[in-house]
Amino acid sequence: MKEKDEKKLSWKEVCRLNGRGFRIIYKRYPKLVLSRFVPMVWDVLTPYISIYLSARIIGELAGTRDVGRLRELVLITLCVEAFLALGKALLTKWKNYVNSTLFLMMDQFYVDKLLGMDFIDIDDSKMHELYYKIQQFHSGGNWGIPRLLKIFEELVAALFTIVGGIVLTVSLFTSRVPEGAYTVLNHPLFLLVVLVVMFGTIYLAPALITKADRFWVKNSDKRMEGNRLFCFKLDFMAYKTDLAADVRIYRQERFMKKYSADKTGPFYSNGLFARYAARMGGFYNASSAAVSVAFTGVVYAFVCLKAWAGAFAIGEVTQYIASITKVSTGVSMLVRVVGDLRNNVPFLKENFRFLDIPNTMYQGSLTVEKRKDCNYEVEFKDVSFRYPGSDVWALRNINMKFRIGKRLAVVGRNGSGKTTFIKLLCRLYDPTEGEILLNGINIRKYNYLDYMSIFSVVFQDFKLFAFSLGQNVAAGVDYDKERAETCLIKAGFGERLAMMPEGTETYLYRDFCDNGVDISGGEAQKIAIARALYKDSPFIVLDEPTAALDPVAEAEIYSKFGEIVEDKTAIYISHRLSSCRFCDDILVFDEGRIVQQGSHDRLVADGGGKYYELWNAQAQYYT
Ligand code: ADP
């Protein structure tokens, strides 16, 4: 944030943004906020009880020294202290329990937003940049919404410290020195001096720290850059196994040496942050500590003088010094918190920019009728599509109707629009022009999740998780074992399943389970196909489903394709035209348009067509 903008920031805006952030946390996690509030109030107020009681004991020791009274005071002190310690322990335990998943809770706002976001935004690199930035704010200083918990806690601590301290300090100024040489100490001027020094300290000490912090806020972009390089270096060298082989073969650590050698990088010994810590940053922090000590000196002098002059007994000296110091600490904490509220604003703005990304995709309310006969007819009517920010048509004037229960192959060169066509079919994007109809009704009018439920898709870049095989197939925690096994066998995974130590209960990968199994790319592809079968939707879409399979497994899948897809409408994207022959119909894409449609035999007979050209280009490898 530029200095000019920062100056323009009104307090109303500061309160509005912080208030909004706080409401977001409180609405979702009221218990979390309470678990920060109650123990903090307990922590802040209970020392005053101790201060008060020990002042009474010292007073008794320095005064009448009544043994009975002393015994009584010590007993009360012991009981009260034991109760306070027990209360503190219980509250801390509760707080730790509620806060044990704090990171997850704070992450949840963003995860929910991502899950509910239109796919068009998920696909947007600017959104990724913003999300990454927010993650960096969180990990580097906990700025943004998560910071508000700390700010809230400190605000509560500051206010209660001030109130408690004032209650125990009032009598310092009201108790009068008896007539004599020191009556001058009764003059209100002394109260003024203490207050002036206190407010001077209170203003200066935290202001100096806030000034030191402001440097970090202003340079957050540089810090982010430093973090990125730093993480990149660690990931690169140390643990990203998917990079490790490349790094070793090409000796790519040499990239990083360039950055390590540059000692002026943000996080290096001669970098921006180290230089600041050694110079102005260090100066501000040290000056802040020194200013606070000066105030304590003035308080000591005033309280001791008044006690010396006989305004109160010796026991009260400890009480006044402790409580007035606490008032000062409380007020300086308050100033610091207020500074933090302001410093947090640029980070909050970025948080809200992310959380406020609107859902622009129209969400209809029609339900998709559940039918056993799979009679769902989808039609593209003059559909054209451009990716956001692009002026090139990825799809142009697409007109076609899916034949229910038939197998359709989609072929074409890279970049011809095949995947985009599928993404539009599944309503990950809406057409820029034209419309897609389901049983004669625009798909926008259907409830989004309902519409999605009629598709099972195996994307090329599908992902499996380190859960059990059965859970992966069912895409859920609970699953029907028999059904999962049938789907796996249909997808050609039967033999491997028989070798699995715990059948469908076997864990994939070793992230969560030492007995987990590693699987090959081809095996993963079969599991992904089984997952699509388990969902049992009327449409099944397979995007290059056999790319990672060996020729035997591939032949096996093709021979059983009819059995696999049963009476579903199947859409099959492939580069290998030989594998499209078993489909009823073939769509040929070129530069975003459907240039041909028909059976393999008909298309291959058209010597001037695109299909013939593609077929011949591949056929030479088979002859
Ligand atoms: P295919 O699946 O046939 O290889 P795609 O449907 O992936 O082709 O791509 C069609 C066109 O759309 C290509 O020109 C590609 O560069 C472009 N494209 C694909 N994805 C995006 C995207 N997320 N943003 C912008 N352009 C894209």
XYZ file of C-alpha atoms and ligand atoms in Angstrom:
650
model
C 0.000 0.000 0.000
C 1.308 3.444 -0.907
C 2.019 5.896 1.911
C -0.432 8.380 0.378
C -3.312 5.862 0.449
C -2.417 4.924 4.004
C -2.683 8.538 5.142
C -6.080 8.863 3.495
C -7.371 5.851 5.405
C -10.064 7.086 7.815
C -10.648 5.581 11.233
C -14.188 4.802 10.153
C -12.776 2.647 7.369
C -10.335 0.979 9.781
C -13.187 0.081 12.132
C -15.457 -1.039 9.288
C -12.940 -3.418 7.753
C -11.690 -4.862 11.036
C -15.275 -5.136 12.278
C -16.296 -7.021 9.159
C -13.380 -9.437 9.550
C -14.197 -9.958 13.187
C -17.874 -10.612 12.458
C -16.850 -13.247 9.896
C -14.875 -15.115 12.564
C -17.477 -14.691 15.279
C -20.403 -15.777 13.129
C -18.718 -19.020 12.239
C -16.741 -19.746 15.410
C -18.360 -18.007 18.415
C -16.810 -20.567 20.773
C -13.350 -19.785 19.438
C -13.818 -16.098 20.208
C -15.156 -16.905 23.669
C -12.202 -19.206 24.349
C -9.928 -16.237 23.691
C -12.025 -13.764 25.706
C -12.696 -15.531 29.012
C -9.138 -16.808 29.773
C -7.720 -13.425 28.797
C -9.996 -11.536 31.196
C -9.108 -14.056 33.904
C -5.382 -13.619 33.186
C -5.605 -9.859 33.249
C -7.751 -9.352 36.327
C -6.438 -12.023 38.686
C -2.989 -10.445 39.260
C -4.777 -7.441 40.762
C -6.258 -9.695 43.424
C -2.749 -10.937 44.236
C -1.394 -7.381 44.290
C -4.173 -6.309 46.641
C -3.677 -9.236 49.047
C 0.123 -9.022 49.220
C -0.166 -5.262 49.859
C -2.410 -6.097 52.850
C 0.135 -8.617 54.201
C 3.079 -6.219 53.816
C 0.967 -3.471 55.405
C 0.209 -5.714 58.383
C 3.892 -6.686 58.707
C 4.992 -3.061 58.610
C 2.108 -1.913 60.842
C 0.427 -3.562 63.848
C 1.924 -7.051 63.167
C -1.153 -8.785 64.597
C -0.368 -12.523 64.334
C -4.029 -13.565 64.181
C -4.767 -11.067 61.397
C -1.599 -12.097 59.559
C -2.560 -15.778 59.755
C -5.987 -14.946 58.432
C -4.543 -12.882 55.547
C -2.034 -15.591 54.578
C -4.749 -18.246 54.627
C -7.072 -16.152 52.466
C -4.181 -15.418 50.077
C -3.298 -19.110 49.783
C -6.895 -20.178 49.140
C -7.534 -17.401 46.642
C -4.237 -18.086 44.811
C -5.034 -21.811 44.638
C -8.486 -21.054 43.242
C -7.091 -18.594 40.706
C -4.392 -21.057 39.578
C -6.951 -23.839 39.206
C -9.274 -21.572 37.238
C -6.411 -20.516 35.008
C -5.364 -24.122 34.371
C -8.918 -25.156 33.475
C -9.472 -22.176 31.216
C -6.114 -22.704 29.467
C -6.982 -26.337 28.883
C -10.329 -25.369 27.373
C -8.718 -22.678 25.249
C -6.057 -25.080 23.933
C -8.742 -27.619 23.135
C -10.916 -25.159 21.192
C -7.866 -23.688 19.449
C -6.187 -26.985 18.564
C -7.452 -26.823 14.987
C -7.072 -23.069 14.665
C -5.125 -23.197 11.402
C -7.734 -25.407 9.819
C -10.519 -23.161 11.067
C -8.868 -20.051 9.671
C -8.248 -21.828 6.366
C -11.865 -22.934 6.131
C -13.149 -19.483 5.073
C -10.932 -19.629 2.021
C -11.493 -23.313 1.263
C -15.285 -22.795 1.342
C -14.947 -19.816 -0.933
C -12.814 -21.800 -3.384
C -15.261 -24.707 -3.386
C -18.216 -22.416 -4.063
C -16.460 -20.315 -6.689
C -17.454 -20.401 -10.347
C -15.061 -22.630 -12.261
C -14.246 -19.704 -14.522
C -12.595 -17.967 -11.548
C -10.836 -21.114 -10.362
C -9.246 -21.207 -13.794
C -8.153 -17.568 -13.594
C -4.453 -16.943 -12.945
C -5.238 -13.594 -11.271
C -7.338 -15.419 -8.676
C -4.451 -17.822 -8.058
C -2.072 -14.919 -7.594
C -4.450 -13.282 -5.097
C -4.999 -16.504 -3.154
C -1.265 -17.147 -3.019
C -0.725 -13.617 -1.766
C -3.261 -14.153 1.047
C -1.576 -17.419 2.030
C 1.693 -15.543 2.222
C 0.134 -12.876 4.453
C -0.994 -15.638 6.793
C 2.288 -17.484 6.960
C 4.412 -14.334 7.158
C 3.102 -12.551 10.269
C -0.440 -13.934 10.345
C -1.834 -10.771 8.741
C -5.387 -10.473 7.494
C -8.427 -12.154 9.052
C -6.450 -14.589 11.302
C -4.622 -11.604 12.817
C -7.932 -10.326 14.199
C -8.005 -13.018 16.863
C -4.732 -11.775 18.299
C -5.872 -8.166 17.959
C -9.146 -8.969 19.747
C -7.300 -10.742 22.542
C -4.917 -7.839 23.005
C -7.747 -5.332 22.905
C -9.572 -7.176 25.682
C -6.346 -7.470 27.679
C -5.592 -3.760 27.274
C -9.060 -2.584 28.311
C -9.335 -4.846 31.353
C -5.768 -4.066 32.423
C -6.580 -0.365 32.355
C -9.840 -0.726 34.281
C -8.305 -3.032 36.937
C -5.266 -0.787 37.324
C -7.326 2.390 37.701
C -9.474 0.831 40.441
C -6.362 0.057 42.509
C -4.600 3.364 41.739
C -7.298 5.940 42.526
C -6.410 6.110 46.246
C -2.769 6.962 45.376
C -3.981 10.362 44.268
C -6.793 10.781 46.791
C -4.805 9.856 49.938
C -3.273 13.035 51.297
C 0.104 13.743 52.846
C -0.423 15.097 56.430
C 0.315 18.789 57.103
C 4.072 19.449 57.085
C 7.035 19.915 54.768
C 5.692 17.579 52.073
C 2.115 18.843 51.726
C 3.156 20.129 48.332
C 2.778 16.514 47.141
C -0.986 16.911 47.530
C -0.960 19.464 44.718
C -2.901 18.291 41.658
C 0.146 19.261 39.570
C 1.773 15.955 40.569
C -1.161 14.032 39.217
C -0.752 16.028 36.016
C 3.005 15.286 35.840
C 2.420 11.532 36.273
C -0.327 11.604 33.648
C 1.768 13.630 31.177
C 4.764 11.302 31.557
C 2.472 8.291 31.333
C 0.722 9.452 28.176
C 4.035 10.585 26.667
C 5.409 7.078 27.229
C 2.229 5.445 26.148
C 2.210 7.342 22.914
C 5.915 7.106 22.145
C 6.726 3.486 23.047
C 4.118 1.759 20.870
C 4.301 4.450 18.199
C 7.965 3.564 17.765
C 7.137 -0.143 17.447
C 4.265 0.543 15.051
C 6.658 2.627 12.995
C 9.077 -0.314 12.921
C 6.215 -2.622 11.827
C 5.035 -0.235 9.148
C 8.243 -0.921 7.269
C 7.227 -4.599 6.996
C 3.748 -3.670 5.873
C 5.060 -1.295 3.234
C 7.509 -3.884 1.988
C 5.152 -6.858 2.032
C 5.632 -7.371 -1.716
C 9.376 -7.670 -1.200
C 8.825 -10.034 1.689
C 6.564 -12.156 -0.470
C 9.211 -12.272 -3.135
C 11.745 -13.340 -0.484
C 9.390 -16.040 0.799
C 8.806 -17.367 -2.668
C 12.501 -17.670 -3.384
C 13.113 -19.168 0.012
C 10.367 -21.794 -0.341
C 11.300 -22.419 -3.918
C 14.825 -23.147 -2.800
C 13.750 -25.533 -0.051
C 11.142 -27.302 -2.152
C 13.418 -27.468 -5.062
C 16.301 -29.076 -3.257
C 14.887 -30.914 -0.369
C 11.615 -32.688 -0.666
C 9.640 -32.320 -3.845
C 10.104 -35.826 -5.115
C 8.435 -34.989 -8.388
C 11.213 -32.495 -9.033
C 14.113 -34.401 -7.543
C 14.892 -36.535 -10.600
C 14.929 -33.551 -12.955
C 17.030 -31.533 -10.508
C 19.617 -34.294 -10.342
C 19.778 -35.037 -14.050
C 20.081 -31.410 -15.111
C 21.885 -30.146 -11.985
C 19.184 -27.510 -11.624
C 20.392 -26.519 -8.176
C 22.598 -24.159 -10.145
C 19.571 -21.882 -10.568
C 19.429 -21.464 -6.822
C 23.130 -20.872 -6.435
C 22.619 -17.694 -8.372
C 20.175 -16.486 -5.693
C 22.222 -17.740 -2.746
C 25.276 -15.914 -4.045
C 23.345 -12.664 -4.154
C 23.591 -11.496 -0.541
C 21.399 -8.503 -1.292
C 18.264 -10.677 -1.804
C 15.434 -9.714 0.599
C 16.267 -12.346 3.241
C 20.062 -12.366 3.036
C 22.661 -10.793 5.307
C 22.963 -7.671 3.225
C 19.350 -7.602 2.121
C 16.648 -5.047 2.710
C 15.285 -6.604 5.924
C 18.625 -7.353 7.579
C 19.808 -3.801 6.903
C 16.616 -2.398 8.339
C 16.837 -4.558 11.494
C 20.421 -3.402 12.039
C 19.617 0.279 11.520
C 16.265 2.032 11.914
C 14.295 -1.078 12.965
C 16.709 -1.745 15.838
C 16.692 1.920 16.816
C 12.884 2.092 17.032
C 12.641 -1.086 19.113
C 15.409 -0.056 21.552
C 14.006 3.482 21.960
C 10.591 2.066 22.718
C 11.987 -0.036 25.598
C 13.972 2.918 26.975
C 10.947 5.242 27.040
C 8.962 2.728 29.124
C 11.737 2.489 31.719
C 11.731 6.289 32.125
C 8.064 6.198 33.109
C 8.622 3.489 35.727
C 11.326 5.738 37.299
C 8.914 8.673 37.645
C 6.223 6.466 39.232
C 8.688 5.012 41.747
C 9.861 8.485 42.771
C 6.303 9.816 43.253
C 4.909 6.818 45.151
C 7.960 6.515 47.441
C 7.923 10.235 48.204
C 4.231 10.115 49.156
C 4.781 7.057 51.353
C 7.812 8.742 52.920
C 5.692 11.800 53.638
C 3.111 9.568 55.350
C 0.215 9.635 52.866
C -0.152 5.861 53.130
C 1.456 2.829 54.721
C 4.383 0.928 53.251
C 2.133 -1.955 52.160
C 0.382 0.256 49.613
C 3.674 1.159 47.902
C 3.792 -2.219 46.164
C 0.115 -1.953 45.255
C 0.415 1.492 43.665
C 3.627 0.815 41.809
C 2.331 -2.451 40.435
C -1.094 -1.143 39.477
C -0.002 2.176 37.974
C 2.624 0.344 35.929
C -0.145 -1.942 34.763
C -2.360 0.995 33.760
C 0.520 2.296 31.692
C 1.154 -1.136 30.146
C -2.570 -1.414 29.400
C -2.763 1.955 27.675
C 0.369 1.334 25.630
C -1.046 -2.049 24.654
C -4.193 -0.260 23.551
C -2.223 2.177 21.395
C -0.298 -0.717 19.915
C -3.482 -2.648 19.150
C -4.968 0.393 17.497
C -1.790 0.656 15.372
C -2.175 -3.015 14.505
C -5.793 -2.483 13.474
C -4.560 0.116 11.017
C -1.612 -1.901 9.782
C -3.904 -4.853 9.169
C -6.154 -2.915 6.784
C -4.216 -3.447 3.512
C -4.115 -7.190 4.258
C -7.811 -7.296 5.117
C -8.620 -5.508 1.867
C -6.909 -8.273 -0.090
C -8.751 -10.904 2.000
C -12.081 -9.285 1.185
C -11.172 -8.831 -2.469
C -10.860 -12.623 -2.547
C -13.928 -13.414 -0.421
C -16.020 -10.950 -2.458
C -15.313 -12.532 -5.835
C -18.907 -12.794 -7.058
C -20.580 -15.892 -8.453
C -21.693 -14.651 -11.822
C -22.819 -17.991 -13.182
C -26.617 -18.107 -13.271
C -27.952 -20.803 -10.949
C -31.359 -22.142 -11.902
C -33.659 -24.098 -9.628
C -35.115 -26.788 -11.882
C -34.373 -30.314 -10.712
C -33.126 -32.912 -13.153
C -35.652 -35.701 -13.326
C -34.214 -39.047 -12.141
C -34.904 -41.628 -14.792
C -33.874 -45.236 -15.018
C -33.976 -45.294 -18.835
C -31.096 -42.748 -19.111
C -33.309 -40.741 -21.474
C -31.400 -37.499 -21.178
C -31.022 -35.645 -24.426
C -28.359 -32.940 -24.604
C -28.097 -30.583 -27.531
C -25.600 -27.825 -28.449
C -27.339 -25.009 -30.350
C -24.989 -22.693 -32.203
C -22.594 -22.641 -29.255
C -19.465 -20.478 -29.367
C -17.009 -19.937 -26.562
C -14.076 -17.657 -25.801
C -11.975 -18.038 -22.647
C -12.100 -14.936 -20.444
C -9.523 -12.383 -21.524
C -8.994 -14.112 -24.873
C -10.221 -12.806 -28.205
C -9.776 -16.147 -29.967
C -12.787 -18.450 -30.261
C -11.980 -21.795 -28.604
C -15.278 -23.152 -29.969
C -17.286 -21.718 -32.849
C -20.859 -22.391 -33.920
C -21.178 -25.874 -32.496
C -24.444 -27.591 -33.399
C -24.927 -31.197 -32.373
C -27.186 -33.540 -30.450
C -26.002 -36.467 -28.329
C -27.722 -39.701 -29.300
C -29.000 -41.340 -26.158
C -27.178 -44.530 -25.200
C -24.724 -44.219 -28.102
C -20.945 -44.031 -28.083
C -19.484 -40.833 -29.463
C -15.796 -40.259 -30.176
C -14.357 -36.743 -30.262
C -11.154 -36.373 -32.223
C -8.967 -33.554 -33.480
C -5.517 -32.113 -33.191
C -4.186 -30.532 -29.980
C -5.893 -27.242 -29.268
C -8.844 -27.981 -31.592
C -11.365 -27.520 -28.740
C -12.151 -31.083 -27.564
C -11.617 -30.498 -23.832
C -13.369 -27.120 -23.981
C -16.360 -28.869 -25.573
C -16.507 -31.299 -22.615
C -16.097 -28.482 -20.087
C -19.073 -26.691 -21.607
C -21.090 -29.894 -21.665
C -20.462 -30.332 -17.913
C -21.229 -26.644 -17.350
C -17.824 -25.766 -15.963
C -18.193 -22.763 -18.264
C -21.246 -21.160 -19.885
C -21.222 -20.560 -23.650
C -20.297 -17.063 -24.789
C -22.938 -17.413 -27.504
C -25.681 -19.962 -28.179
C -27.174 -22.403 -25.691
C -26.955 -25.968 -24.449
C -30.235 -27.782 -23.828
C -31.104 -30.758 -21.654
C -34.390 -32.321 -22.735
C -35.216 -29.067 -24.499
C -34.467 -26.712 -21.563
C -31.421 -24.451 -21.286
C -29.024 -26.117 -18.817
C -28.618 -22.783 -16.968
C -32.161 -23.219 -15.677
C -31.324 -26.431 -13.818
C -29.950 -26.570 -10.319
C -26.186 -26.634 -10.882
C -25.304 -29.625 -8.699
C -28.281 -31.534 -10.036
C -27.121 -30.987 -13.602
C -23.542 -32.001 -12.741
C -24.859 -35.224 -11.235
C -25.691 -36.653 -14.665
C -22.012 -36.734 -15.695
C -19.110 -38.974 -14.795
C -15.883 -37.690 -16.279
C -12.383 -39.111 -16.282
C -10.261 -36.072 -17.073
C -6.728 -36.537 -18.327
C -5.306 -34.891 -15.223
C -7.540 -36.763 -12.742
C -6.347 -37.012 -9.156
C -6.538 -39.851 -6.648
C -6.052 -39.343 -2.925
C -4.065 -41.126 -0.258
C -7.235 -42.787 1.100
C -8.319 -46.387 0.737
C -8.913 -47.838 -2.710
C -12.651 -48.205 -2.012
C -12.945 -44.624 -0.791
C -11.203 -43.427 -3.944
C -13.604 -45.360 -6.119
C -16.654 -44.092 -4.224
C -15.195 -40.578 -3.808
C -16.481 -40.711 -0.248
C -15.707 -42.028 3.206
C -18.417 -44.712 3.255
C -18.781 -46.982 0.295
C -20.500 -50.107 -0.968
C -17.675 -52.680 -1.035
C -19.295 -55.015 -3.534
C -20.159 -52.230 -5.937
C -16.625 -50.793 -5.694
C -15.147 -54.223 -6.471
C -17.466 -54.729 -9.474
C -16.491 -51.319 -10.893
C -12.779 -52.020 -10.381
C -13.089 -55.387 -12.127
C -15.012 -53.788 -15.014
C -12.282 -51.163 -15.370
C -9.660 -53.917 -15.700
C -8.256 -53.618 -12.175
C -9.414 -57.097 -11.089
C -6.049 -58.884 -11.094
C -4.328 -56.119 -9.201
C -7.214 -55.968 -6.714
C -6.759 -59.671 -5.974
C -3.134 -58.944 -5.047
C -4.008 -56.081 -2.713
C -3.336 -57.089 0.914
C -6.576 -55.658 2.263
C -8.687 -55.506 -0.890
C -10.632 -52.275 -1.245
C -9.496 -51.295 2.265
C -5.887 -51.027 1.067
C -4.557 -47.506 1.234
C -3.177 -45.859 -1.877
C 0.235 -44.232 -1.435
C 1.988 -44.002 1.911
C 1.052 -40.533 3.131
C -1.400 -41.808 5.774
C -0.535 -45.470 6.064
C 2.780 -47.347 6.178
C 1.161 -50.318 4.435
C -0.148 -48.151 1.604
C 0.592 -49.274 -1.947
C 2.157 -47.330 -4.768
C 0.382 -47.611 -8.076
C 1.488 -47.052 -11.644
C 0.004 -44.417 -13.969
C -1.953 -47.102 -15.826
C -3.370 -48.565 -12.612
C -4.365 -45.097 -11.445
C -6.190 -44.572 -14.736
C -8.148 -47.803 -14.209
C -9.132 -46.683 -10.694
C -10.253 -43.347 -12.139
C -12.426 -45.210 -14.666
C -13.851 -47.326 -11.829
C -14.681 -44.108 -9.950
C -16.610 -42.866 -12.992
C -18.491 -46.182 -13.160
C -19.294 -46.143 -9.447
C -20.980 -42.744 -9.835
C -23.286 -44.473 -12.326
C -24.376 -41.340 -14.201
C -26.295 -41.434 -17.492
C -23.350 -39.732 -19.269
C -19.816 -41.028 -19.085
C -16.971 -38.977 -20.528
C -13.501 -40.407 -20.944
C -10.738 -37.996 -21.907
C -7.849 -40.066 -23.318
C -8.740 -42.906 -20.943
C -6.040 -45.252 -22.136
C -3.112 -42.843 -22.544
C -1.248 -44.331 -19.586
C -2.162 -47.952 -20.307
C 0.092 -50.519 -21.951
C -1.123 -51.972 -25.290
C -2.533 -55.132 -23.646
C -4.526 -53.213 -21.063
C -5.664 -50.780 -23.743
C -6.926 -53.626 -25.974
C -8.701 -55.104 -22.962
C -10.503 -51.827 -22.200
C -11.615 -51.436 -25.832
C -12.861 -54.975 -26.102
C -14.944 -54.465 -22.994
C -15.975 -50.880 -23.709
C -19.588 -51.821 -24.433
C -19.781 -53.773 -21.185
C -18.147 -50.935 -19.249
C -20.436 -48.152 -20.380
C -23.568 -50.333 -20.679
C -26.548 -48.237 -21.810
C -25.016 -44.898 -20.842
C -24.342 -42.176 -23.374
C -20.559 -42.380 -23.714
C -18.253 -39.639 -24.963
C -14.741 -40.580 -25.691
C -11.874 -38.210 -26.521
C -8.828 -39.687 -28.122
C -5.801 -38.957 -30.215
C -5.556 -42.579 -31.285
C -8.025 -42.858 -34.127
C -7.663 -46.629 -34.263
C -9.352 -46.737 -30.890
C -12.371 -44.752 -32.136
C -13.545 -47.411 -34.523
C -15.769 -49.042 -31.959
C -17.775 -45.820 -31.466
C -21.142 -45.294 -33.194
C -20.362 -41.754 -34.195
C -17.248 -39.589 -34.490
C -17.006 -35.781 -34.183
C -13.967 -34.238 -35.838
C -12.853 -30.912 -34.358
C -10.592 -28.441 -36.068
C -9.813 -24.920 -34.838
C -12.846 -24.911 -32.564
C -15.351 -26.098 -35.193
C -16.929 -29.462 -35.891
C -15.678 -30.107 -39.418
C -16.976 -33.677 -39.854
C -19.353 -36.104 -38.196
C -20.092 -39.770 -38.962
C -18.991 -43.371 -38.522
C -15.356 -44.399 -38.938
C -16.001 -46.146 -42.232
C -17.844 -43.179 -43.697
C -15.255 -40.635 -42.544
C -12.229 -42.599 -43.643
C -13.773 -42.949 -47.069
C -13.843 -39.157 -47.491
C -10.377 -38.629 -48.977
C -10.541 -34.834 -48.763
C -11.650 -34.717 -45.113
C -9.773 -33.914 -41.900
C -10.403 -37.381 -40.491
C -8.775 -39.006 -43.517
C -5.760 -36.708 -43.057
C -5.446 -37.543 -39.343
C -6.040 -41.228 -39.970
C -3.312 -41.412 -42.605
C -0.881 -39.445 -40.467
C -1.258 -42.114 -37.775
C -1.734 -45.136 -40.021
C 1.851 -44.932 -41.257
C 2.984 -45.924 -37.748
C 0.808 -49.023 -37.777
C 1.884 -50.379 -41.173
P -7.890 -29.845 -27.040
O -8.569 -30.479 -25.882
O -8.482 -30.203 -28.353
O -6.414 -30.066 -27.029
P -8.617 -27.346 -25.732
O -10.091 -27.407 -25.643
O -7.834 -27.677 -24.531
O -8.109 -28.256 -26.956
O -8.204 -25.892 -26.236
C -8.884 -25.176 -27.257
C -8.295 -23.762 -27.330
O -8.564 -23.051 -26.149
C -6.779 -23.760 -27.500
O -6.437 -22.717 -28.392
C -6.273 -23.462 -26.121
O -5.057 -22.744 -26.190
C -7.372 -22.585 -25.555
N -7.486 -22.749 -24.096
C -7.657 -23.916 -23.438
N -7.757 -23.689 -22.086
C -7.662 -22.347 -21.915
C -7.717 -21.476 -20.781
N -7.914 -21.943 -19.542
N -7.587 -20.152 -20.996
C -7.409 -19.655 -22.241
N -7.353 -20.416 -23.342
C -7.486 -21.742 -23.210
